PDB file of C-alpha atoms and ligand atoms in Angstrom:
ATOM      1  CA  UNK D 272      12.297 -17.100  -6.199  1.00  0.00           C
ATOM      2  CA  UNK D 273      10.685 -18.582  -2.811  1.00  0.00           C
ATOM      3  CA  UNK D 274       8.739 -17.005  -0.302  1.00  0.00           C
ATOM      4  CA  UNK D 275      11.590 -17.351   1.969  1.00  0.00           C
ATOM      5  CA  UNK D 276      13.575 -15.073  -0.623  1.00  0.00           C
ATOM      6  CA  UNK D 277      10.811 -12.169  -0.849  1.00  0.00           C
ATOM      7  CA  UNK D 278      10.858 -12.078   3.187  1.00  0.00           C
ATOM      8  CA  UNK D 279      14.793 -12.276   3.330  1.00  0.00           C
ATOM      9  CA  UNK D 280      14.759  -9.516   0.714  1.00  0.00           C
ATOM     10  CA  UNK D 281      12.498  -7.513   2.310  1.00  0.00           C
ATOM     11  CA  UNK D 282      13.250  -8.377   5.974  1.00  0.00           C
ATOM     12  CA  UNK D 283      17.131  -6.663   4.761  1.00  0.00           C
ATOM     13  CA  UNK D 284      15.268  -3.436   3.154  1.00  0.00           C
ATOM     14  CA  UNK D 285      13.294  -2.809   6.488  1.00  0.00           C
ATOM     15  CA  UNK D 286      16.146  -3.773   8.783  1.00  0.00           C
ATOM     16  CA  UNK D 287      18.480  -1.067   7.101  1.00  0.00           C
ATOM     17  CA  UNK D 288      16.092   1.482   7.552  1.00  0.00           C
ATOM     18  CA  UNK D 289      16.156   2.889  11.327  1.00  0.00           C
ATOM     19  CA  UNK D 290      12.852   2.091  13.015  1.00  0.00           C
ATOM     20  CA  UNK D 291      10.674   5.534  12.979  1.00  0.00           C
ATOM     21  CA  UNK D 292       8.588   6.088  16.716  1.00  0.00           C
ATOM     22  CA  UNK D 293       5.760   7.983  14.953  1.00  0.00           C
ATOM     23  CA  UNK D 294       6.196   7.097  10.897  1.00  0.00           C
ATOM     24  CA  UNK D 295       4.332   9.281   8.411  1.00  0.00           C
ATOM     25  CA  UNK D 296       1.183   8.602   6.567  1.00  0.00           C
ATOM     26  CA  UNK D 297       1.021   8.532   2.790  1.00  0.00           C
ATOM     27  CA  UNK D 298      -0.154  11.944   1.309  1.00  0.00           C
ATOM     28  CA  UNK D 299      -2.369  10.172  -1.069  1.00  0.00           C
ATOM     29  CA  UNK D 300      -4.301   8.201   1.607  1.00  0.00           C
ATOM     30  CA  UNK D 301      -4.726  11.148   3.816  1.00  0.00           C
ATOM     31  CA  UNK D 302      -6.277  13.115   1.414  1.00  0.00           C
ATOM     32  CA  UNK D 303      -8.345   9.794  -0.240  1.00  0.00           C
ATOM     33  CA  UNK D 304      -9.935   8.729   3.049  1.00  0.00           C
ATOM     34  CA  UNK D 305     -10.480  12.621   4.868  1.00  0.00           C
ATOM     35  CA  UNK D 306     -13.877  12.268   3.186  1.00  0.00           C
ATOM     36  CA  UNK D 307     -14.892   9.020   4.106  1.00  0.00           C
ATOM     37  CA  UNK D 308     -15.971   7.234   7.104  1.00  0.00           C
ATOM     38  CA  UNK D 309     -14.567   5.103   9.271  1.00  0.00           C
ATOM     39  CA  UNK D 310     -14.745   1.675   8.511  1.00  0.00           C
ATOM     40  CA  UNK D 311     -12.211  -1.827   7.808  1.00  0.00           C
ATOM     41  CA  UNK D 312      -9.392  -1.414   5.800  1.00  0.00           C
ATOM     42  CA  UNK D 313      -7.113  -3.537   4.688  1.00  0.00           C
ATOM     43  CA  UNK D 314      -3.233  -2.073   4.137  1.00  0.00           C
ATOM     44  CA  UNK D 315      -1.577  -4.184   1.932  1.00  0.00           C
ATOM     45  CA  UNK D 316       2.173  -4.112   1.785  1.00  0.00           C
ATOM     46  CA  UNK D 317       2.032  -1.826   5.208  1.00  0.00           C
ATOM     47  CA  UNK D 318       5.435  -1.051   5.553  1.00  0.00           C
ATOM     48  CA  UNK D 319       6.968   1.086   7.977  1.00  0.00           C
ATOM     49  CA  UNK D 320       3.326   1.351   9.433  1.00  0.00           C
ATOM     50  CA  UNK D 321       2.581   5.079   8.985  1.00  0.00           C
ATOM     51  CA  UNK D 322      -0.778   4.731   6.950  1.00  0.00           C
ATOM     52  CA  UNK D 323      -2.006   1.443   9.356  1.00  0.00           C
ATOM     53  CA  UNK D 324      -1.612   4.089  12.611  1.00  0.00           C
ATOM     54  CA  UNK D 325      -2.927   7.155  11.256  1.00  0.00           C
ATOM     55  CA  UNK D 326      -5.887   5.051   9.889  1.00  0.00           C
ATOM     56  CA  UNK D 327      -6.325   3.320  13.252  1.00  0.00           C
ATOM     57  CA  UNK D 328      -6.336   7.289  15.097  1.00  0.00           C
ATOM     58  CA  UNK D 329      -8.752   8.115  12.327  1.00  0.00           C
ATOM     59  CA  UNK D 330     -11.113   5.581  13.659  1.00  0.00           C
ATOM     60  CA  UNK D 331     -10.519   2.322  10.674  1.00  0.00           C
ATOM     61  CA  UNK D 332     -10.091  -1.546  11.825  1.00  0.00           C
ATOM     62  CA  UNK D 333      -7.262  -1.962  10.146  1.00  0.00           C
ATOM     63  CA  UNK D 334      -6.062  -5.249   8.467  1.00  0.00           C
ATOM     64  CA  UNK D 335      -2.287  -4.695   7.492  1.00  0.00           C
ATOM     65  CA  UNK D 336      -0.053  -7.342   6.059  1.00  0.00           C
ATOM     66  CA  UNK D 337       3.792  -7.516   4.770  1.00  0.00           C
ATOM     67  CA  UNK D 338       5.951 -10.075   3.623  1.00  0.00           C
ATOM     68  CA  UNK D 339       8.376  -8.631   5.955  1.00  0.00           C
ATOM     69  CA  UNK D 340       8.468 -10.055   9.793  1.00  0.00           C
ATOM     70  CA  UNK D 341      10.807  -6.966  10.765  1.00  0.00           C
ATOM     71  CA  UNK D 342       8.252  -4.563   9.326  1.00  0.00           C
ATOM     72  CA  UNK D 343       5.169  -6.635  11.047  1.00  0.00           C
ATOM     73  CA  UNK D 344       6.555  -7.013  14.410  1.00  0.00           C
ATOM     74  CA  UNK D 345       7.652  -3.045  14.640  1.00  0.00           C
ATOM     75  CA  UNK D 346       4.069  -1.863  13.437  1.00  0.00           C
ATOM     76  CA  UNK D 347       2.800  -4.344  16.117  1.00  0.00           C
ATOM     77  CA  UNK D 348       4.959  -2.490  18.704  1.00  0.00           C
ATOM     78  CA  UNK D 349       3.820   1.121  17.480  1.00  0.00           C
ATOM     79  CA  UNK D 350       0.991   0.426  17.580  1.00  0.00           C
ATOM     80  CA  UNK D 351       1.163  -1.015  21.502  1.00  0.00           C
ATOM     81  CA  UNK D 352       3.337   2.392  21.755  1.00  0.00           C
ATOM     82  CA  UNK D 353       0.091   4.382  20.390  1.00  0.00           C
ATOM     83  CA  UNK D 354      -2.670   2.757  21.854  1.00  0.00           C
ATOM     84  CA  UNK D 355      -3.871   1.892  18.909  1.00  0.00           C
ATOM     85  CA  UNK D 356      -3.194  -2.284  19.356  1.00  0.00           C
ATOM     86  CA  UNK D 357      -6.994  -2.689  19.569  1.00  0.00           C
ATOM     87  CA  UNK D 358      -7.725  -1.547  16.045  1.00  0.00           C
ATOM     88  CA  UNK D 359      -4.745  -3.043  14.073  1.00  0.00           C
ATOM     89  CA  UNK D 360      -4.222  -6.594  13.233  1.00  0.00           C
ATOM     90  CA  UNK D 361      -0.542  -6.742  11.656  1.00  0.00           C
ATOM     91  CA  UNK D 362       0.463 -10.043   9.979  1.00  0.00           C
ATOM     92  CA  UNK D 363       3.170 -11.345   7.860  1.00  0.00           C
ATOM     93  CA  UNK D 364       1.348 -12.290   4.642  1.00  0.00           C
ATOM     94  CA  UNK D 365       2.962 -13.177   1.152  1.00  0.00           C
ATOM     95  CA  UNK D 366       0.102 -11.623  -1.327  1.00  0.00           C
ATOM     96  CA  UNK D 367       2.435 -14.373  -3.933  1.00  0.00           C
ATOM     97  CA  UNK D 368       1.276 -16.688  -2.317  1.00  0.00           C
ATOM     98  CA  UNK D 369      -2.473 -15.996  -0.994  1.00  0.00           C
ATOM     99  CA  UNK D 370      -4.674 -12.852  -0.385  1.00  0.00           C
ATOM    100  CA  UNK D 371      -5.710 -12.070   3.115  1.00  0.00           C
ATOM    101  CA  UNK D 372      -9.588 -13.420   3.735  1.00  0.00           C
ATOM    102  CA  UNK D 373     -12.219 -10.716   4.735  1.00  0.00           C
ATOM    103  CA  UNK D 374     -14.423  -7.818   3.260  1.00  0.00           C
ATOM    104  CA  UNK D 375     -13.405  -4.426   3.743  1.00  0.00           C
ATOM    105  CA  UNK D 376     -14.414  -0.820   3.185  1.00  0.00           C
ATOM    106  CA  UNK D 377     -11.203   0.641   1.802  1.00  0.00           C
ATOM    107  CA  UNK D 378      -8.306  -1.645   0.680  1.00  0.00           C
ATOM    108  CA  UNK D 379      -4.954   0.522   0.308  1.00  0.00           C
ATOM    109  CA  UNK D 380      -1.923  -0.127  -1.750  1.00  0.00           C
ATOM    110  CA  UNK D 381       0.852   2.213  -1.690  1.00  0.00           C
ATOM    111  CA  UNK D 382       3.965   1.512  -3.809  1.00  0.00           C
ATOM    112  CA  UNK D 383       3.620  -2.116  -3.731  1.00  0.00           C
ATOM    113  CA  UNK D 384       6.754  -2.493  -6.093  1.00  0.00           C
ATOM    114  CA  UNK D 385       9.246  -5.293  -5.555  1.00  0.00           C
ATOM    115  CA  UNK D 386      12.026  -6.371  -7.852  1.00  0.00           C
ATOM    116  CA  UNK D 387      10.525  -9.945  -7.418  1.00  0.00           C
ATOM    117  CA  UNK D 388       7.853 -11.965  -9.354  1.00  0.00           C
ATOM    118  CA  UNK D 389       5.030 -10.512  -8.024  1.00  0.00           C
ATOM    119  CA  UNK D 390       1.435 -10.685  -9.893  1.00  0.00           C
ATOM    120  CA  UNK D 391       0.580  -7.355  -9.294  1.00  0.00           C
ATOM    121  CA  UNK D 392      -2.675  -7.235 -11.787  1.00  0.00           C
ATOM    122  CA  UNK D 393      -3.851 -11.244  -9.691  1.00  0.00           C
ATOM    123  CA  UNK D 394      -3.263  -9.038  -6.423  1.00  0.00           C
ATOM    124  CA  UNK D 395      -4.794  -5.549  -7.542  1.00  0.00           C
ATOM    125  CA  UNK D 396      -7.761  -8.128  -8.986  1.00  0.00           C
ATOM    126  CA  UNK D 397      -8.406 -10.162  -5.663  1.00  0.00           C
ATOM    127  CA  UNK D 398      -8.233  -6.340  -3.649  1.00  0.00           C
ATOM    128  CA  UNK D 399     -11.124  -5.448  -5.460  1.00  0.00           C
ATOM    129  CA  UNK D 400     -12.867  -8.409  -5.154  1.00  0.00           C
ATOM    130  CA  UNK D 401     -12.116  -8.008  -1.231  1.00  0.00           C
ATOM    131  CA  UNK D 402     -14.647  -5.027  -1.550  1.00  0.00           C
ATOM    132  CA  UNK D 403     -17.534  -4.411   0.390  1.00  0.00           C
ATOM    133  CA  UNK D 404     -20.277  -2.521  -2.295  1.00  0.00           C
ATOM    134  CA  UNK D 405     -19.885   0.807  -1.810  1.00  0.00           C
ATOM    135  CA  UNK D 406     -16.217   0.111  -1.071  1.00  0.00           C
ATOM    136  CA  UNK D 407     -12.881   1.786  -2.444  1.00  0.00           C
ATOM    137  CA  UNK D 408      -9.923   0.763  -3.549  1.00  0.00           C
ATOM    138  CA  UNK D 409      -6.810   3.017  -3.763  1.00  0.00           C
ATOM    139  CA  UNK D 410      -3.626   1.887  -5.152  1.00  0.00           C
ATOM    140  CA  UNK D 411      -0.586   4.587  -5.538  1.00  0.00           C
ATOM    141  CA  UNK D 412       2.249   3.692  -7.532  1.00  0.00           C
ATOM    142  CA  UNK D 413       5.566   5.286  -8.460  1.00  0.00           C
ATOM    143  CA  UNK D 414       5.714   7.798 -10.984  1.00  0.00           C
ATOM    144  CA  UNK D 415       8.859   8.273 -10.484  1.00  0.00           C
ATOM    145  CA  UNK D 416      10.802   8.000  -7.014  1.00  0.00           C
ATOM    146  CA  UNK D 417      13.075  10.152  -5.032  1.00  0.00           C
ATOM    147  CA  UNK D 418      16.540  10.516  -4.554  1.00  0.00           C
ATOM    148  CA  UNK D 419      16.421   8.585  -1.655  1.00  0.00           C
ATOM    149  CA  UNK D 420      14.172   5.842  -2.588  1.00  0.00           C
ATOM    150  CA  UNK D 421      15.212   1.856  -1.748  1.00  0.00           C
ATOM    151  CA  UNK D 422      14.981   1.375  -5.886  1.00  0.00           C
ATOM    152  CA  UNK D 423      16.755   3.958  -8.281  1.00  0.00           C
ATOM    153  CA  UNK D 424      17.008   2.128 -11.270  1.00  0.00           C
ATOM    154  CA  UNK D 425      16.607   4.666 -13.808  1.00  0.00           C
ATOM    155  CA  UNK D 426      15.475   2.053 -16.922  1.00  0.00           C
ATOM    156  CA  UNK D 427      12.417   1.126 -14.399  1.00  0.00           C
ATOM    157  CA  UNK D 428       8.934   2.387 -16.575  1.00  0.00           C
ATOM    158  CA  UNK D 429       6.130   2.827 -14.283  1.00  0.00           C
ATOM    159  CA  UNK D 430       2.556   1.979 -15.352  1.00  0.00           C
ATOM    160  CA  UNK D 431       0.073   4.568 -15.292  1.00  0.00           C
ATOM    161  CA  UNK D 432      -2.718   4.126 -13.641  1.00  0.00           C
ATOM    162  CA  UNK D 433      -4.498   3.658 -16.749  1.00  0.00           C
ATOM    163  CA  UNK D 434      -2.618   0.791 -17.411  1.00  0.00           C
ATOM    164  CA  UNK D 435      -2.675  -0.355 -13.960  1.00  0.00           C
ATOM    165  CA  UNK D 436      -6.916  -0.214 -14.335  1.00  0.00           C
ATOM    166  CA  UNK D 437      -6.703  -2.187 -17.479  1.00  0.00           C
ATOM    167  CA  UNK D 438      -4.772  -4.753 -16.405  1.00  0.00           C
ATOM    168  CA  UNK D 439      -7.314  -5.714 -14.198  1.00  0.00           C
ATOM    169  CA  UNK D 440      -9.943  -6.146 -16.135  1.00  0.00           C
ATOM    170  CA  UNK D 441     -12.659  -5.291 -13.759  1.00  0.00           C
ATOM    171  CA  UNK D 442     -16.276  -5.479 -15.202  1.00  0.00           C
ATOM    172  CA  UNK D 443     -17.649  -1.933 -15.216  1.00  0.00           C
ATOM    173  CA  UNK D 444     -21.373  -3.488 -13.758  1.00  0.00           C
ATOM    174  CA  UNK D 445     -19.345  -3.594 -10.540  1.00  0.00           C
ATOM    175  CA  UNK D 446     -16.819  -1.487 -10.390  1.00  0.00           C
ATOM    176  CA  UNK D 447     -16.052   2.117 -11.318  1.00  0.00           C
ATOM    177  CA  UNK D 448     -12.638   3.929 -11.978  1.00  0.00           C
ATOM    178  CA  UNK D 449     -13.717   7.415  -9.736  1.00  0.00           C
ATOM    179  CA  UNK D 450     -10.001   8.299 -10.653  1.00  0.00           C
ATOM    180  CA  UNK D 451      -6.593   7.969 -12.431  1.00  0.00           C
ATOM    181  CA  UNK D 452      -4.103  10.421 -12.668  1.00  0.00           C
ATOM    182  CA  UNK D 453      -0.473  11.800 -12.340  1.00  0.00           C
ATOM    183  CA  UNK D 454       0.438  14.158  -9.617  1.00  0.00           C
ATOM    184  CA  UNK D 455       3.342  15.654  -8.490  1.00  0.00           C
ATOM    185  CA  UNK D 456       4.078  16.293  -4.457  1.00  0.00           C
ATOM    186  CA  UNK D 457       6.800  17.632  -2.950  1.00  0.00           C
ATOM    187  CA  UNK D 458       8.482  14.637  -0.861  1.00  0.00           C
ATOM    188  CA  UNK D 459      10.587  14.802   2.081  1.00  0.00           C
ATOM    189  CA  UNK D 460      13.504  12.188   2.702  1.00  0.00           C
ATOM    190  CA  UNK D 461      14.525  10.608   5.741  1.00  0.00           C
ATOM    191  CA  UNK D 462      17.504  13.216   6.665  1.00  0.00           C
ATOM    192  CA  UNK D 463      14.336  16.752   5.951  1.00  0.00           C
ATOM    193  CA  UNK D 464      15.659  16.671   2.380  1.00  0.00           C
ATOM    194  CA  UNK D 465      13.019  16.935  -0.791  1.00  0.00           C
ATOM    195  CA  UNK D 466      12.434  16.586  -4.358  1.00  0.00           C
ATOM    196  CA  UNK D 467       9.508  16.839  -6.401  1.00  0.00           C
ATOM    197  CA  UNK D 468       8.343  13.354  -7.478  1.00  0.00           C
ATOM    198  CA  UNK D 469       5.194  11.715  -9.455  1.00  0.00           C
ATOM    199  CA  UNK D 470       2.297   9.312  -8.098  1.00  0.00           C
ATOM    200  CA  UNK D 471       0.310   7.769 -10.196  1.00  0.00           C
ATOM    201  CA  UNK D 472      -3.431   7.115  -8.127  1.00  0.00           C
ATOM    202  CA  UNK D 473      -5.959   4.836  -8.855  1.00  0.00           C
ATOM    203  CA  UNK D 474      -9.082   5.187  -7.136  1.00  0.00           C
ATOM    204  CA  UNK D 475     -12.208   2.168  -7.851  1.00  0.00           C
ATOM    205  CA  UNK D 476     -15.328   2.125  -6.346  1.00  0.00           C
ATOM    206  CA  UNK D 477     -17.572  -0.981  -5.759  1.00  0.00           C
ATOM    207  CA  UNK D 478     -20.867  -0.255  -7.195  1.00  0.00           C
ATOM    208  CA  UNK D 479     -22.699  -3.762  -6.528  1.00  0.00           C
TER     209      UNK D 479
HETATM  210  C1  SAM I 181       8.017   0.109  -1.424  1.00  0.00           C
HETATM  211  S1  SAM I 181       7.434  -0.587   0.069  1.00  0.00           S
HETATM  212  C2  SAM I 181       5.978   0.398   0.450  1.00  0.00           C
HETATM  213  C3  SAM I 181       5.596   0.303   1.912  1.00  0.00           C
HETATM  214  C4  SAM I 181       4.404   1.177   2.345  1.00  0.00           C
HETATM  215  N1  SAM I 181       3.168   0.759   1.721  1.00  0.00           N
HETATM  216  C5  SAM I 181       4.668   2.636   2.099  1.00  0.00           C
HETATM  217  O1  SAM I 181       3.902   3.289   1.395  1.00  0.00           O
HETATM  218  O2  SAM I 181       5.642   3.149   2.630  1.00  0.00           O
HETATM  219  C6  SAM I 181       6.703  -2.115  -0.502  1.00  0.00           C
HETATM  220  C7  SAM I 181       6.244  -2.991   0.644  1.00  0.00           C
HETATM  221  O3  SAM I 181       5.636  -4.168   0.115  1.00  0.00           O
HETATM  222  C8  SAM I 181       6.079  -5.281   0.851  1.00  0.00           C
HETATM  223  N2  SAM I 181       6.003  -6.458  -0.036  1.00  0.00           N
HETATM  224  C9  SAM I 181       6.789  -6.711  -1.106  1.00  0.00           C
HETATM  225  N3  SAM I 181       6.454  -7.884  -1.668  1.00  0.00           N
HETATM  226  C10 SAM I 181       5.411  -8.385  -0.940  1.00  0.00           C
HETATM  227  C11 SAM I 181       4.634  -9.567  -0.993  1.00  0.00           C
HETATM  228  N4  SAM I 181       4.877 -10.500  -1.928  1.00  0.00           N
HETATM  229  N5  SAM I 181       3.652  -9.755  -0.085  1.00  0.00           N
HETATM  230  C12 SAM I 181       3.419  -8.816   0.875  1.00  0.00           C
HETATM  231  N6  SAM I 181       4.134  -7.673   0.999  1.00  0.00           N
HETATM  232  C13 SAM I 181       5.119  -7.461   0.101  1.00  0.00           C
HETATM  233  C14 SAM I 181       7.502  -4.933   1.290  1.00  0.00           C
HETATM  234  O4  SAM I 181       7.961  -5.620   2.424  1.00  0.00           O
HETATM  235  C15 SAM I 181       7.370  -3.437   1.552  1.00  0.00           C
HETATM  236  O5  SAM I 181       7.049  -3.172   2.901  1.00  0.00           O
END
């Protein structure tokens, strides 16, 4: 599968979905970065934009990067729309290909599943690395998904984020696992429906 493939595939998901004026943030990262301050984060796999513009209100430089040109050029307009254009840099970016360059504060990875090849552990790996010391590193997968959700394939095993931790090997002299867990949240769909679903969150911290 080429990189032309993963932004066709993904350019169709974000095209079918109607574009959202003010799109919500992520419940994990809300209640993640609350208690931290403002600094550069990097959003990877950004999306519909939600977490990139509440982090930019919140005060962050964001870095945010898709695959997806549709999803990369409507961020860039909300965040024109917002007033927030000074503090996000949106860019198409295939993390199969290379990882964005920079140090950051906070890197943030929500639901970065694909049905493509995707080295998930090389990216999750090179995030941390990414790390300023003293940085975090949040990455919320899929415990299980909504009704609503793009993927409903119901023989599809999440990792914990156990698993997730161990597959990237980090050495523990520079970086600590602060957290990794299940929880359940109530979610709301795109038409004010909701059902209960599961995140699993991984939270690392840069020691050195
Ligand atoms: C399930 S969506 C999650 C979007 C957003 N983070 C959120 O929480 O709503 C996964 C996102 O990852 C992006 N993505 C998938 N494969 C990618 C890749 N190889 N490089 C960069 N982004 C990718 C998709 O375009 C999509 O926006």
């Amino acid at each position: 599968m080429s990189t032309t493939d993963a932004a066709r595939f993904w350019d169709g998901v974000h095209t079918n979905r109607p574009t959202v004026a003010d799109p919500r943030p992520n419940a994990r990262l809300t209640e993640t970065v609350a208690g931290l301050p403002a600094g550069e984060v990097l959003d990877l796999g950004c999306g519909a934009g939600g977490d990139a513009l509440w982090l930019a209100r919140q005060g962050w430089q964001v870095t945010a990067v898709d695959v997806s040109s549709v999803a990369v050029e409507r961020l860039t307009r909300l965040a024109v729309a917002q007033g927030v254009d000074g503090r996000i840099s949106a860019r198409r970016h295939d993390l199969r290909v290379s990882f964005p360059d920079g140090l950051f504060d906070l890197v943030s990875v929500h639901y970065l599943h694909t049905p493509l090849d995707l080295d998930r552990a090389g990216v999750l790996r090179s995030a941390a690395h990414s790390l300023r010391p003293g940085g975090r590193l949040l990455v919320v997968d899929h415990g299980s998904t909504a009704p609503w959700s793009w993927s409903r394939d119901p023989g599809v095993r999440y990792p914990t984020a156990r698993e997730v931790a161990a597959d990237m090997a980090l050495d523990p002299r520079t970086w600590t696992v602060e957290r990794a867990g299940a929880h359940t949240r109530n979610a709301t769909g795109p038409d004010g429906q909701t059902a209960e679903v599961t995140d699993h969150v991984l939270l690392v911290l840069r020691t050195a």
